[in-house]
XYZ file of C-alpha atoms in Angstrom:
662
model
C -0.152 -0.309 0.131
C 1.469 3.201 -0.847
C 2.116 6.047 1.401
C -0.541 8.767 1.193
C 0.409 12.359 2.486
C -2.989 12.997 4.091
C -3.373 15.028 7.253
C -4.309 11.617 9.288
C -1.113 9.888 8.117
C 1.004 13.348 9.086
C -0.499 13.645 12.184
C -0.062 9.614 13.143
C 3.360 9.989 11.918
C 4.410 13.543 13.344
C 3.029 12.740 16.946
C 4.254 9.310 16.812
C 7.711 10.271 15.553
C 7.876 13.379 18.122
C 6.967 10.779 20.813
C 9.430 8.227 19.775
C 11.979 11.029 19.431
C 11.458 12.331 22.921
C 11.516 8.798 24.252
C 14.743 7.998 22.501
C 16.062 11.095 23.581
C 15.190 10.257 26.973
C 16.664 6.931 26.775
C 19.612 8.224 25.360
C 19.968 10.784 28.139
C 19.480 8.275 30.790
C 22.046 5.640 28.921
C 24.504 8.437 28.706
C 23.896 9.606 32.386
C 24.059 6.079 33.671
C 27.238 5.553 31.642
C 28.782 8.376 32.926
C 27.826 7.546 36.363
C 29.373 4.225 35.699
C 32.441 5.520 34.437
C 32.974 8.181 37.046
C 32.348 5.600 39.868
C 34.616 2.980 37.975
C 37.183 5.681 37.394
C 37.010 6.900 41.041
C 37.272 3.224 42.126
C 40.216 2.768 39.704
C 42.009 5.949 41.179
C 41.426 5.184 44.633
C 42.865 1.550 43.803
C 45.815 2.901 42.221
C 46.439 5.296 45.130
C 45.936 2.299 47.524
C 48.437 0.348 45.633
C 50.902 3.139 45.777
C 50.475 3.682 49.443
C 51.210 -0.187 49.918
C 54.251 -0.106 47.705
C 55.738 3.054 49.350
C 54.650 1.318 53.035
C 56.325 -1.973 51.900
C 59.319 -0.308 50.593
C 59.672 1.912 53.680
C 59.201 -0.859 56.215
C 61.981 -2.821 54.311
C 64.289 0.066 54.573
C 63.424 0.506 58.324
C 64.204 -3.255 58.848
C 67.409 -2.873 57.045
C 68.227 0.108 58.859
C 67.563 -1.318 62.419
C 69.503 -4.388 61.080
C 72.706 -2.155 60.445
C 72.839 -1.234 64.118
C 73.390 -4.877 65.115
C 76.959 -5.135 66.659
C 77.780 -8.310 64.442
C 77.620 -6.307 61.389
C 79.759 -3.668 62.578
C 82.543 -6.240 63.806
C 82.304 -7.760 60.283
C 82.998 -4.622 58.719
C 86.108 -4.101 60.953
C 87.387 -7.593 60.634
C 86.897 -8.235 64.624
C 84.670 -11.132 64.160
C 84.041 -14.184 62.060
C 81.451 -13.618 59.415
C 79.738 -16.998 60.609
C 77.584 -15.591 63.286
C 76.603 -12.671 60.836
C 75.773 -15.068 57.950
C 73.444 -17.300 60.252
C 71.673 -14.031 61.489
C 71.216 -13.080 57.883
C 70.049 -16.440 56.961
C 67.685 -16.628 59.683
C 66.162 -13.371 58.715
C 65.582 -14.546 55.359
C 63.877 -17.794 56.633
C 61.540 -15.655 58.773
C 60.780 -13.311 56.073
C 60.339 -15.109 52.840
C 60.130 -12.018 50.506
C 63.796 -11.521 51.432
C 65.601 -13.771 48.309
C 69.019 -12.490 49.514
C 70.938 -10.385 52.281
C 74.340 -9.339 51.842
C 76.929 -7.050 53.882
C 79.572 -5.029 51.609
C 82.452 -3.433 52.789
C 83.366 0.027 51.768
C 85.416 -1.677 48.847
C 82.274 -3.207 47.442
C 83.179 -6.746 48.697
C 80.557 -9.363 50.112
C 82.158 -9.724 53.785
C 78.834 -11.360 54.835
C 75.638 -12.943 53.484
C 72.749 -15.092 53.792
C 74.327 -17.148 51.025
C 77.987 -17.901 52.255
C 79.059 -18.853 48.998
C 79.517 -15.542 47.900
C 81.344 -14.257 50.713
C 84.777 -12.824 49.686
C 84.025 -13.493 46.331
C 81.512 -11.226 44.970
C 82.436 -7.632 44.580
C 79.573 -4.979 43.731
C 81.544 -1.540 43.869
C 80.375 -1.042 40.051
C 76.464 -1.139 41.369
C 74.709 2.048 41.239
C 72.723 1.162 44.439
C 76.155 0.621 46.212
C 77.463 3.964 45.274
C 74.399 5.638 46.550
C 74.289 3.640 49.807
C 78.149 4.764 50.503
C 77.020 8.204 49.920
C 74.678 7.968 52.892
C 71.049 7.482 50.933
C 69.072 4.338 50.872
C 68.860 3.209 47.264
C 66.432 0.925 45.175
C 67.675 -1.002 42.105
C 65.834 -1.442 38.891
C 63.654 -4.776 39.048
C 65.450 -7.726 37.316
C 65.160 -11.407 37.001
C 66.499 -13.542 40.005
C 69.463 -15.968 38.906
C 68.073 -18.484 41.340
C 64.259 -18.571 40.680
C 63.743 -16.391 37.426
C 61.164 -14.164 39.540
C 61.381 -10.381 39.461
C 63.383 -9.000 42.275
C 65.039 -5.502 43.074
C 67.490 -4.420 45.558
C 67.218 -2.221 48.692
C 70.451 -0.997 49.829
C 71.225 1.190 52.994
C 74.290 2.561 54.283
C 76.121 1.016 57.622
C 77.041 4.138 59.346
C 79.825 4.489 62.247
C 79.632 8.045 63.368
C 77.633 9.347 60.842
C 80.176 8.255 58.122
C 79.112 5.065 55.514
C 81.574 2.382 56.337
C 79.800 -0.493 54.446
C 76.407 -1.399 52.801
C 73.747 -3.694 53.661
C 71.502 -4.600 50.724
C 68.338 -7.157 50.289
C 67.299 -8.675 47.135
C 63.570 -8.626 47.546
C 61.110 -10.756 45.563
C 58.051 -8.979 43.991
C 56.137 -11.961 43.505
C 54.875 -12.087 47.232
C 53.609 -8.506 46.996
C 51.879 -8.876 43.937
C 50.080 -12.003 45.071
C 48.647 -10.314 48.225
C 48.409 -6.767 46.921
C 48.209 -6.743 42.961
C 46.759 -9.834 41.840
C 43.564 -9.595 43.956
C 42.496 -6.494 42.461
C 39.482 -6.840 39.936
C 37.601 -4.181 38.145
C 34.606 -5.847 37.004
C 34.990 -9.333 35.373
C 37.775 -8.473 33.238
C 39.734 -5.654 34.780
C 43.039 -5.923 36.868
C 45.953 -3.962 37.892
C 49.522 -4.342 37.098
C 53.104 -2.580 37.769
C 55.607 -1.548 35.487
C 59.313 -0.327 36.045
C 60.600 3.086 34.780
C 61.220 1.665 31.373
C 57.820 0.462 30.933
C 58.687 -3.718 31.654
C 55.921 -5.409 33.443
C 57.262 -6.292 36.793
C 53.421 -7.354 38.712
C 50.666 -8.575 36.237
C 48.245 -11.476 36.644
C 49.564 -13.255 33.689
C 52.878 -14.275 35.075
C 54.168 -14.975 31.494
C 54.356 -11.540 30.623
C 56.434 -10.631 33.633
C 59.855 -9.186 32.736
C 59.137 -10.411 29.097
C 56.587 -7.471 27.972
C 57.358 -3.881 27.480
C 54.235 -1.805 27.546
C 55.829 0.773 25.344
C 55.691 -1.216 22.313
C 51.682 -1.354 22.377
C 49.274 1.607 22.718
C 48.742 1.445 26.201
C 52.464 1.990 27.242
C 52.384 5.031 24.774
C 49.514 6.524 26.527
C 51.210 5.951 29.722
C 54.230 7.860 28.549
C 52.010 11.107 28.354
C 52.206 13.035 31.439
C 48.721 14.986 30.881
C 47.189 11.356 30.841
C 48.009 10.601 34.539
C 45.142 9.866 37.016
C 42.921 10.227 34.034
C 40.634 7.573 32.306
C 42.107 6.893 28.940
C 41.042 4.875 26.152
C 43.054 2.474 24.021
C 43.053 -0.692 21.732
C 44.355 -4.074 22.706
C 43.803 -7.059 20.357
C 40.957 -5.039 18.595
C 38.915 -4.325 21.708
C 38.497 -1.262 23.257
C 39.897 -0.716 27.141
C 40.373 1.999 29.516
C 43.101 2.771 31.802
C 44.138 4.835 34.729
C 47.322 4.756 35.776
C 49.909 6.895 38.161
C 53.631 7.054 38.775
C 55.184 6.112 41.998
C 57.527 8.669 43.146
C 59.815 6.626 45.644
C 60.298 3.574 43.475
C 59.560 5.255 39.818
C 57.440 2.564 39.126
C 54.176 3.022 37.317
C 50.761 1.643 39.053
C 47.998 0.857 36.384
C 44.343 -0.386 36.468
C 42.638 -1.429 33.240
C 39.108 -2.550 32.358
C 36.817 -3.627 29.807
C 33.933 -0.990 28.542
C 31.778 -3.804 27.772
C 32.368 -5.279 31.238
C 31.609 -2.098 33.449
C 29.004 -0.739 31.396
C 26.759 -4.097 31.033
C 24.321 -2.556 33.252
C 23.893 0.654 31.252
C 23.323 -1.287 28.199
C 20.798 -3.389 29.752
C 18.932 -0.361 30.804
C 19.286 1.018 27.012
C 17.685 -2.251 25.622
C 14.909 -1.919 27.950
C 14.049 1.784 27.222
C 14.308 0.798 23.558
C 11.627 -2.028 23.820
C 9.228 0.213 26.034
C 9.538 2.899 23.465
C 8.704 0.709 20.573
C 5.570 -0.688 22.484
C 4.129 2.688 23.551
C 4.542 4.077 20.259
C 2.237 1.266 18.879
C -0.141 1.940 21.431
C -0.210 5.701 20.691
C -0.442 5.231 17.118
C -3.633 3.117 17.556
C -5.224 5.717 19.960
C -4.536 8.607 17.524
C -5.817 6.546 14.614
C -9.185 6.437 16.469
C -9.417 9.976 17.284
C -7.990 11.529 14.163
C -10.117 9.587 11.517
C -13.482 11.605 12.018
C -11.711 14.827 12.171
C -9.739 13.865 8.836
C -13.213 12.967 7.121
C -14.763 16.177 7.982
C -11.750 17.993 6.896
C -11.769 16.182 3.546
C -15.544 17.461 2.784
C -14.155 20.879 3.562
C -10.997 20.552 1.414
C -13.575 19.283 -1.598
C -15.525 22.485 -1.082
C -12.372 24.669 -1.048
C -11.030 22.987 -4.007
C -14.011 23.690 -5.932
C -14.034 27.406 -5.073
C -10.357 27.507 -6.155
C -11.687 26.305 -9.575
C -14.197 28.920 -9.618
C -17.381 26.713 -8.763
C -19.304 28.677 -5.791
C -22.461 26.234 -5.986
C -21.112 23.391 -3.968
C -22.045 23.194 -0.251
C -21.215 20.695 2.517
C -23.531 19.149 5.150
C -21.504 18.444 8.264
C -23.718 17.854 11.266
C -21.421 18.855 14.091
C -21.301 21.407 17.138
C -17.692 21.603 17.715
C -15.042 23.668 15.675
C -15.707 21.508 12.544
C -19.240 22.270 12.595
C -18.494 26.026 12.677
C -15.568 25.631 10.011
C -18.251 23.952 7.722
C -20.593 26.698 8.130
C -18.276 29.367 7.468
C -17.129 27.722 4.080
C -20.766 27.591 3.138
C -21.385 31.407 3.977
C -17.843 32.048 1.956
C -18.912 30.064 -1.331
C -22.265 32.392 -0.972
C -20.579 35.558 -0.772
C -18.305 34.592 -3.600
C -21.062 33.901 -5.654
C -22.553 36.975 -5.067
C -19.124 39.025 -5.930
C -19.095 36.964 -9.027
C -22.150 38.433 -10.314
C -21.081 41.931 -9.607
C -17.932 41.013 -11.409
C -19.844 39.990 -14.297
C -21.760 43.069 -14.414
C -18.460 45.177 -14.310
C -17.205 42.910 -17.243
C -20.302 43.802 -19.241
C -19.107 47.628 -18.821
C -21.498 48.760 -16.099
C -19.429 50.548 -13.483
C -22.275 51.970 -11.892
C -22.841 48.904 -9.678
C -22.461 48.801 -5.765
C -20.497 46.182 -3.755
C -21.946 45.209 -0.469
C -19.809 44.968 2.355
C -19.983 41.995 4.863
C -18.166 43.560 7.768
C -15.625 46.410 8.500
C -12.686 44.001 7.630
C -14.434 43.002 4.258
C -11.025 43.314 2.437
C -12.243 41.842 -0.735
C -15.311 43.926 -0.565
C -13.440 47.031 0.030
C -10.888 46.353 -2.751
C -13.523 45.835 -5.217
C -15.223 49.112 -4.159
C -11.906 50.875 -4.579
C -11.444 49.156 -7.887
C -14.703 50.244 -9.360
C -14.127 53.874 -8.234
C -10.544 53.897 -9.453
C -11.765 52.361 -12.672
C -14.573 54.581 -13.027
C -12.204 57.879 -12.410
C -9.238 56.377 -14.704
C -11.904 55.805 -17.712
C -13.184 59.271 -17.387
C -9.713 60.795 -17.252
C -8.594 58.818 -20.045
C -11.450 59.884 -22.408
C -10.363 63.582 -21.495
C -6.951 62.746 -22.211
C -7.317 60.716 -25.330
C -9.024 63.843 -26.983
C -5.741 65.859 -25.794
C -3.512 63.181 -26.993
C -5.389 63.320 -30.578
C -4.730 67.210 -30.852
C -1.034 67.008 -29.598
C -0.447 64.208 -32.083
C -1.291 66.379 -34.969
C 1.032 69.248 -33.750
C 3.747 67.026 -33.274
C 3.294 65.507 -36.876
C 3.590 69.074 -38.245
C 6.628 69.775 -36.266
C 8.277 66.448 -37.014
C 7.827 67.001 -40.826
C 9.517 70.745 -40.363
C 12.459 69.213 -38.408
C 12.845 66.673 -41.208
C 13.048 69.211 -43.833
C 15.579 71.425 -41.802
C 17.657 68.481 -41.393
C 17.997 67.826 -44.881
C 19.092 71.120 -45.511
C 21.584 71.084 -42.681
C 23.134 67.530 -44.001
C 23.683 69.339 -47.267
C 25.757 72.198 -45.788
C 27.640 69.715 -43.413
C 28.743 67.564 -46.645
C 30.227 70.834 -48.448
C 31.985 71.921 -45.406
C 33.168 68.418 -44.922
C 34.705 68.189 -47.928
C 36.604 71.924 -47.600
C 37.786 70.576 -44.205
C 38.882 67.324 -45.836
C 40.991 69.239 -48.658
C 42.688 71.714 -45.879
C 43.516 68.413 -43.895
C 45.376 67.074 -47.024
C 47.109 70.407 -47.611
C 48.218 70.552 -43.840
C 49.074 66.855 -43.910
C 51.524 67.666 -47.044
C 52.933 71.005 -45.384
C 53.814 68.812 -42.291
C 55.705 66.206 -44.415
C 57.781 68.811 -46.008
C 58.446 70.627 -42.809
C 59.693 67.314 -41.343
C 61.986 66.675 -44.614
C 63.422 70.120 -44.085
C 63.876 69.489 -40.231
C 65.859 66.213 -41.566
C 67.949 68.257 -43.999
C 68.828 70.962 -41.500
C 69.694 68.379 -39.097
C 72.059 66.521 -41.723
C 73.878 69.882 -42.608
C 74.157 70.838 -38.872
C 76.067 67.673 -38.414
C 78.435 68.410 -41.482
C 79.280 71.626 -40.223
C 79.897 70.163 -36.772
C 82.101 67.528 -38.242
C 83.735 70.315 -40.299
C 84.578 72.422 -37.284
C 86.007 69.374 -35.538
C 88.440 68.643 -38.544
C 89.375 72.250 -38.617
C 90.036 72.508 -35.082
C 92.057 69.253 -35.363
C 94.370 71.068 -38.609
C 94.613 74.085 -36.473
C 96.265 71.741 -33.767
C 98.498 70.142 -36.424
C 99.696 73.414 -37.859
C 100.600 74.404 -34.258
C 102.795 71.128 -33.675
C 104.473 71.670 -37.141
C 105.331 75.223 -36.100
C 106.795 74.062 -32.822
C 108.559 71.481 -34.536
C 110.114 73.791 -36.850
C 111.411 75.783 -34.399
C 113.115 73.202 -32.921
C 114.850 72.142 -36.114
C 115.749 76.050 -36.585
C 117.517 75.575 -33.125
C 119.348 72.454 -33.916
C 120.487 74.009 -37.410
C 122.107 77.101 -35.567
C 123.763 74.451 -33.185
C 125.347 72.806 -36.429
C 126.262 76.087 -37.798
C 128.126 76.897 -34.578
C 129.671 73.450 -34.502
C 131.137 74.227 -38.054
C 132.494 77.595 -37.077
C 134.210 75.912 -34.377
C 135.507 73.165 -36.534
C 136.739 75.888 -39.084
C 138.709 77.513 -36.231
C 140.156 74.206 -35.187
C 141.248 73.607 -38.643
C 142.851 77.002 -38.893
C 144.775 76.256 -35.650
C 145.955 72.990 -37.030
C 147.146 74.712 -40.246
C 149.251 76.948 -38.308
C 150.605 74.484 -36.228
C 151.397 72.100 -38.938
C 153.381 75.135 -40.675
C 155.339 75.405 -37.610
C 156.128 71.650 -37.800
C 157.778 72.247 -41.149
C 158.486 69.207 -43.058
C 156.838 66.579 -40.361
C 153.608 68.787 -40.530
C 152.543 68.752 -44.134
C 150.151 65.557 -43.965
C 148.587 66.897 -41.051
C 148.273 70.274 -42.853
C 146.420 68.447 -45.478
C 143.935 67.029 -43.372
C 143.397 70.391 -41.581
C 142.500 72.087 -45.239
C 140.094 69.240 -45.802
C 138.304 69.274 -42.443
C 138.157 73.304 -42.811
C 136.398 72.903 -46.327
C 134.033 70.533 -44.826
C 133.237 72.917 -42.136
C 132.803 75.660 -45.029
C 130.352 73.354 -46.466
C 128.483 72.312 -43.458
C 127.970 76.116 -42.601
C 126.671 76.948 -45.851
C 124.240 73.852 -45.891
C 123.093 74.945 -42.264
C 122.702 78.351 -43.375
C 120.612 77.493 -46.470
C 118.634 74.874 -44.355
C 117.750 77.688 -41.823
C 116.437 79.646 -44.449
C 114.260 77.382 -45.924
C 113.169 76.406 -42.199
C 112.221 80.116 -41.566
C 110.363 80.448 -44.632
C 108.301 77.221 -43.741
C 107.801 78.666 -40.162
C 106.342 81.851 -41.724
C 104.119 79.816 -44.043
C 102.921 77.520 -41.008
C 102.321 80.423 -38.896
C 100.079 82.208 -41.764
C 98.386 78.932 -42.475
C 97.574 78.212 -38.721
C 96.064 82.092 -38.492
C 93.946 81.114 -41.616
C 92.765 77.956 -40.455
C 91.912 79.601 -36.817
C 89.835 82.312 -38.951
C 88.002 79.376 -40.868
C 87.219 77.709 -37.737
C 85.550 80.625 -36.157
C 83.391 81.061 -39.283
C 82.544 77.610 -39.329
C 81.440 77.888 -35.454
C 79.227 80.845 -36.622
C 77.763 78.699 -39.628
C 77.214 75.719 -36.913
C 75.581 78.216 -34.859
C 73.193 79.702 -37.769
C 72.427 76.133 -38.728
C 71.227 74.988 -35.176
C 68.942 78.127 -35.080
C 67.618 77.436 -38.220
C 67.042 73.876 -37.500
C 65.037 74.808 -34.229
C 62.820 77.125 -36.446
C 62.221 74.527 -38.962
C 61.400 71.728 -36.027
C 58.936 74.159 -34.645
C 57.209 74.841 -38.152
C 57.023 70.919 -38.350
C 55.512 70.506 -35.010
C 53.143 73.256 -35.555
C 52.216 71.666 -38.960
C 51.813 68.277 -37.285
C 49.333 69.941 -34.743
C 47.433 71.861 -37.133
C 46.992 68.537 -39.215
C 45.803 66.859 -36.048
C 43.407 69.577 -35.327
C 42.011 69.329 -38.597
C 41.465 65.727 -38.606
C 39.733 66.166 -35.293
C 37.479 68.774 -36.843
C 36.742 66.349 -39.674
C 35.932 63.595 -37.110
C 33.648 66.051 -35.223
C 31.973 67.211 -38.595
C 31.439 63.451 -39.520
C 29.891 62.999 -36.129
C 27.711 65.978 -36.836
C 26.647 64.657 -40.089
C 25.718 61.316 -38.346
C 23.871 63.028 -35.854
C 22.161 65.011 -38.383
C 21.243 61.860 -40.315
C 19.927 60.288 -37.286
C 17.889 63.355 -36.335
C 16.316 63.216 -39.950
C 15.651 59.663 -39.348
C 13.754 60.138 -35.758
C 12.008 63.212 -37.208
C 10.428 60.921 -39.963
C 9.844 58.034 -37.408
C 8.159 60.808 -35.123
C 6.079 61.978 -37.862
C 4.876 58.523 -38.807
C 4.348 57.848 -34.848
C 2.238 61.053 -34.332
C 0.023 59.906 -37.233
C -0.264 56.381 -35.750
C -0.866 57.961 -32.264
C -3.669 60.177 -33.680
C -5.276 57.023 -35.311
C -5.185 55.076 -32.086
C -6.566 57.889 -30.205
C -9.553 57.705 -32.070
C -9.920 54.130 -31.715
C -9.371 54.666 -27.724
C -12.310 57.379 -27.762
C -14.452 54.614 -29.602
C -13.540 51.871 -27.258
C -14.451 54.229 -24.128
C -17.839 54.757 -25.707
C -18.628 51.168 -24.549
C -18.328 51.788 -20.603
C -21.351 53.412 -18.582
C -19.681 55.947 -16.421
C -20.755 57.748 -13.828
C -21.259 61.545 -14.396
C -17.991 63.629 -14.034
C -16.721 60.767 -11.834
C -19.315 60.969 -9.289
C -18.796 57.515 -8.005
C -16.713 58.210 -4.570
C -15.741 55.921 -1.850
C -16.929 57.532 1.889
C -13.920 58.560 3.991
C -14.650 56.249 6.609
C -13.967 53.216 4.201
C -10.957 54.812 2.891
C -9.902 54.958 6.443
C -10.494 51.110 6.532
C -8.582 50.598 3.600
């Protein structure tokens, strides 16, 4: 059977759903409250159990230290350390203590060198030295010390060492230590602890190794830090908190604390399924009772809702008929309650709507003189219809007046549009002539701008050539100066050669005089002196001629340098004038370019004006056509308005008190 979205089904579903949801919420709250209460109680119990275990461990260790400290005051022990007595009696004493207290696995006395001097096991006396053990060093420093738990060599069970100093005048002269078995303490204080059916307590050393656990096979063989439980116990913020973890795919909870004296971690773990069993039972009972109660409530609601839904269906049928425009249908429900009143109101509503439909029919026929009877001061439909008739009557009267005014105005618009179209045609012709002139002027301006730019380029080239000539002329003047300077230097050298020739001539004369005095022996030397004299004369003559030529070259060089300097000055003037001309030509070119751009912009503006003029002409023609069409439509509107029967001069008015109600 398909689900029907009827009121009955929705009521049944809604109420039943609310009830079920409410009961489920209540059951959930109850379950969570029970679960939290159990969790808090179990957590408090687990915390108390850990604290109790810690106190027992501390008390047990303190008792052992107290016993050992008391034993250190025995005279036999002092005598053994001072080598004043045989160790047999001391060994017997220690062996008796071990027998009386079975948790002592071994008792040993060490001298200040760490050598065993007495013990409950005589076999190690004088043979075993423990000076390297940390508990021996701490005890010799005057402090009681505990060792890390280890497996006993004799039994394989976990043991730890308690060492106390043996003092003489506050000075440690030896150490008494006891190897204490953990199995006895675990048996009486750890193993009996149970949390629910599966929860238990355990103890690990500072490295996470199990030293007390219900499963004895795990002791000293399992490191809890290899599992999630050990990782959670390494977090200090989890201490004394209930922590969840997974073990072999099952959820577990854990509470732990670290004993400050021994450094051991005492933990208690339990299974949520075990401790929350009673909460699960309460949850299941609540779910079952919710289902039963929901069925009972659904049956009662069905019996109550069925007749109400039947009456409502009849009302729905009437409302649907009215919604489709049929106001002739009536319903017959003989009830004195709210459903009966609803049926009567629906019948009266259909009757009133039928009367309003008749009025609207008359309005549709064109009679706006009808009146709308109001059912009450809050009859919004009647008030709206009355206002509609008044506004429609007033609007149609004003429309009649306006249509006549529109007809007259449309004729005037048509005449003005035709005149505007004719003037636009004349403006367009004038704009075409102006555009052609401006286009020609723009072409000439562009040509002038191009020529000005070419002139600018030529003047720039001429200026470059003049500057190069000026540079070369300056270089030539500098070269002439260098030549003049060199000529003067050569002139000085020629003078020096002339002076040398003159001196050589004098020497040759002196040599000839001396050769004449020598007589026959000086003839050969006289011939040489004559030749030297002739050479000196020729050198003097050549030097004089060279000097004359150089003086002439110097004179010509000076004249050429003066001419080059004048030429350089003239070239400077030419470069300056060309620069001025180049600047003027550049300004002319720039002005020509700006003029060409301005004329181009004018040309664009004229084109835009031309386009606007063309658009205005087109719009004027369209306006004339629209005005003629408007005039024709105004005539048709007047013919249409004549079909309505209107009040005279808009006399149909709404009383002021009804306007206030609206």
